[in-house]
Coordinates of C-alpha atoms in Angstrom, one line a residue:
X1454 CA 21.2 -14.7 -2.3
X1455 CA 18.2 -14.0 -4.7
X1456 CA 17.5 -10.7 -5.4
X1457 CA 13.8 -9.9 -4.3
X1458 CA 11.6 -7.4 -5.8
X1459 CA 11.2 -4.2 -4.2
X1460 CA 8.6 -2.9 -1.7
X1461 CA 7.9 0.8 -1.6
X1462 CA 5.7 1.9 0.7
X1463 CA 4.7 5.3 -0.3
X1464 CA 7.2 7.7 -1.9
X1465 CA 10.6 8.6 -0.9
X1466 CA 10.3 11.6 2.2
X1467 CA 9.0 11.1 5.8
X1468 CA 5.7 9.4 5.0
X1469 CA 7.7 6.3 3.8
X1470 CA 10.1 6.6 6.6
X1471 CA 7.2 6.9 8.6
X1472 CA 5.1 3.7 7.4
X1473 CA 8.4 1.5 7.1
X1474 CA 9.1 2.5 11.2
X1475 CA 5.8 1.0 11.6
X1476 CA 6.7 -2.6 9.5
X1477 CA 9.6 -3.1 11.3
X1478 CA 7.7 -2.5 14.7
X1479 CA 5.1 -4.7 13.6
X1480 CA 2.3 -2.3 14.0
X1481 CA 1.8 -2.6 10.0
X1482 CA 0.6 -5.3 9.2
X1483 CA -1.1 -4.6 5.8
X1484 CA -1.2 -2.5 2.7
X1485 CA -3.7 -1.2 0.2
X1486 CA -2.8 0.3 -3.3
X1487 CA -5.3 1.1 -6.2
X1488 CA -5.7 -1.8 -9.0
X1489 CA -5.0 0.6 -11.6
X1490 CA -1.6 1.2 -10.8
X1491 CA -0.2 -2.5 -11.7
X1492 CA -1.2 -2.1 -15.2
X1493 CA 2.6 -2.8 -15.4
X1494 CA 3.0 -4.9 -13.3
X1495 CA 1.7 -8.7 -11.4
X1496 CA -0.2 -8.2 -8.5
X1497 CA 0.9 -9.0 -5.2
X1498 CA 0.0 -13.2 -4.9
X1499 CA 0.4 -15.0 -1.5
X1500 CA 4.1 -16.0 -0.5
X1501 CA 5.7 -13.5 -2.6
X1502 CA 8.5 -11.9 -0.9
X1503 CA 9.9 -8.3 -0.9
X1504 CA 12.6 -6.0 -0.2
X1505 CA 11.2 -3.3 2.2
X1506 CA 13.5 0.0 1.4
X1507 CA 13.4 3.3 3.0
X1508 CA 13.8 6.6 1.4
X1509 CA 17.3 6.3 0.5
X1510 CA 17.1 3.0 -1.2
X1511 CA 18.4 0.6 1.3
X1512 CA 16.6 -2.0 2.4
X1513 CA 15.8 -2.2 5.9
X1514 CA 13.4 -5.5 6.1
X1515 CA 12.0 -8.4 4.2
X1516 CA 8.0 -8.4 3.9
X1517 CA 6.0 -12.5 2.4
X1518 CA 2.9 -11.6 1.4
X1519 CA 0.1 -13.8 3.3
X1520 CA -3.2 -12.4 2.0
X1521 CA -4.6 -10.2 -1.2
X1522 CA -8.0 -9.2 -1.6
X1523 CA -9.3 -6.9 -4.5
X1524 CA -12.2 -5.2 -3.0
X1525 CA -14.3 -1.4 -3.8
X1526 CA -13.0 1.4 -1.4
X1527 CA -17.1 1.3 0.0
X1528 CA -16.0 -2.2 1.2
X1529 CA -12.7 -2.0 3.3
X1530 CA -13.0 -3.1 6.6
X1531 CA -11.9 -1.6 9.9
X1532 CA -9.9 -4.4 10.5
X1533 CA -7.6 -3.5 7.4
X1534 CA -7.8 0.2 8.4
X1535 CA -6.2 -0.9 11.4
X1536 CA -3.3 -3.6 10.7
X1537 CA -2.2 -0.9 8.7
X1538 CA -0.7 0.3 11.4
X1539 CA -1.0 4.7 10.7
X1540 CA -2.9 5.2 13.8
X1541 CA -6.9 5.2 11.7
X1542 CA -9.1 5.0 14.6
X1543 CA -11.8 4.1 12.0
X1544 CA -12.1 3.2 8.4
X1545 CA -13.5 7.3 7.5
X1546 CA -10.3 8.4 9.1
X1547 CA -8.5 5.6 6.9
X1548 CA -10.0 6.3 3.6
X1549 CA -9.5 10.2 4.1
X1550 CA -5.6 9.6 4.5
X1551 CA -5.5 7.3 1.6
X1552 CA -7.6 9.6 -0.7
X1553 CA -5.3 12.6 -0.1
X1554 CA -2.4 10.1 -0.9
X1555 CA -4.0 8.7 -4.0
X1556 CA -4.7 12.5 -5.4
X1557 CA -1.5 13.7 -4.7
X1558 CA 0.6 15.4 -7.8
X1559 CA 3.1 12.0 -7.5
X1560 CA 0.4 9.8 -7.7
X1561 CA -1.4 11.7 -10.5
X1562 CA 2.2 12.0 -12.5
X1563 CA 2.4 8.3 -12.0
X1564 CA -1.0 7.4 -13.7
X1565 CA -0.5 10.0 -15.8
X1566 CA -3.7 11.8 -15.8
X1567 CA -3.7 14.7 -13.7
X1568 CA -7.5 14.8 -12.4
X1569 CA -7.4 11.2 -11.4
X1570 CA -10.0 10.5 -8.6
X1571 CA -11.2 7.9 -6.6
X1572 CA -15.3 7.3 -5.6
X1573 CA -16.7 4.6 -3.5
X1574 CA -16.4 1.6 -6.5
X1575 CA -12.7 2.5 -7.1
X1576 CA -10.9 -1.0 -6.7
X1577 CA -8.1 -1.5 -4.3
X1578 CA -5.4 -4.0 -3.7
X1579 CA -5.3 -4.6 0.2
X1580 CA -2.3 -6.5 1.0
X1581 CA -1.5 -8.6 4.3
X1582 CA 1.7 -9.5 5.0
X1583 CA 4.4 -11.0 7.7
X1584 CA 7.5 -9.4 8.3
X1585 CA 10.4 -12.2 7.5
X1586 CA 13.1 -12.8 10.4
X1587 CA 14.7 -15.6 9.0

């Protein structure tokens, strides 16, 4: 078998365990992540496959990518709030969550600058994807 890349969602701890319960329900449906952090790396691109793991590394589920969009934070819509699957009764609700998790100390470490901030033109990656039962 090929080895797929992996898919974090969030970092290791009960958020992730939290968010990958709701993938492999099927209640999360979609992703977003700030542009800025794949300096490294590709973005996601439609069909791509991943390796869903949970906190201790194991990987519980295989995610294809079916959508990406690179849109400003203003300009997520409710339907995106929603497939995420955490619940967000509207996008304010949504973009509260994410900008707590995007100025958190790991995400900070991560871009290395430790008063990173997001406003309403910050770009973000929103990802749809299909969980794989092949």
């Amino acid at each position: 078998m090929t080895e797929l890349p992996i898919v974090e969602f969030a970092y290791p701890g009960p958020l992730r365990e939290t968010l990958v319960a709701a993938v492999l329900s099927g209640a999360k449906t979609s992703t977003a992540s700030l542009l800025v952090q794949y300096r490294d790396e590709a973005l996601p691109r439609v069909g791509d496959r991943g390796a869903v793991v949970d906190s201790a590394g194991d990987t519980v589920a295989v995610v294809e990518t079916i959508s990406v969009e690179i849109v400003a934070l203003k300009d997520v819509s409710l339907q995106h709030a929603l497939d995420e699957g955490e619940g967000y009764a509207d996008v304010a609700q949504w973009r509260a969550g994410h900008e707590q998790f995007w100025h958190s100390t790991e995400v900070r470490e991560e871009l290395g600058d430790p008063h990173f901030t997001v406003d309403e033109n910050t770009r973000v990656v929103l990802e749809r994807f299909t969980l794989v039962t092949e």
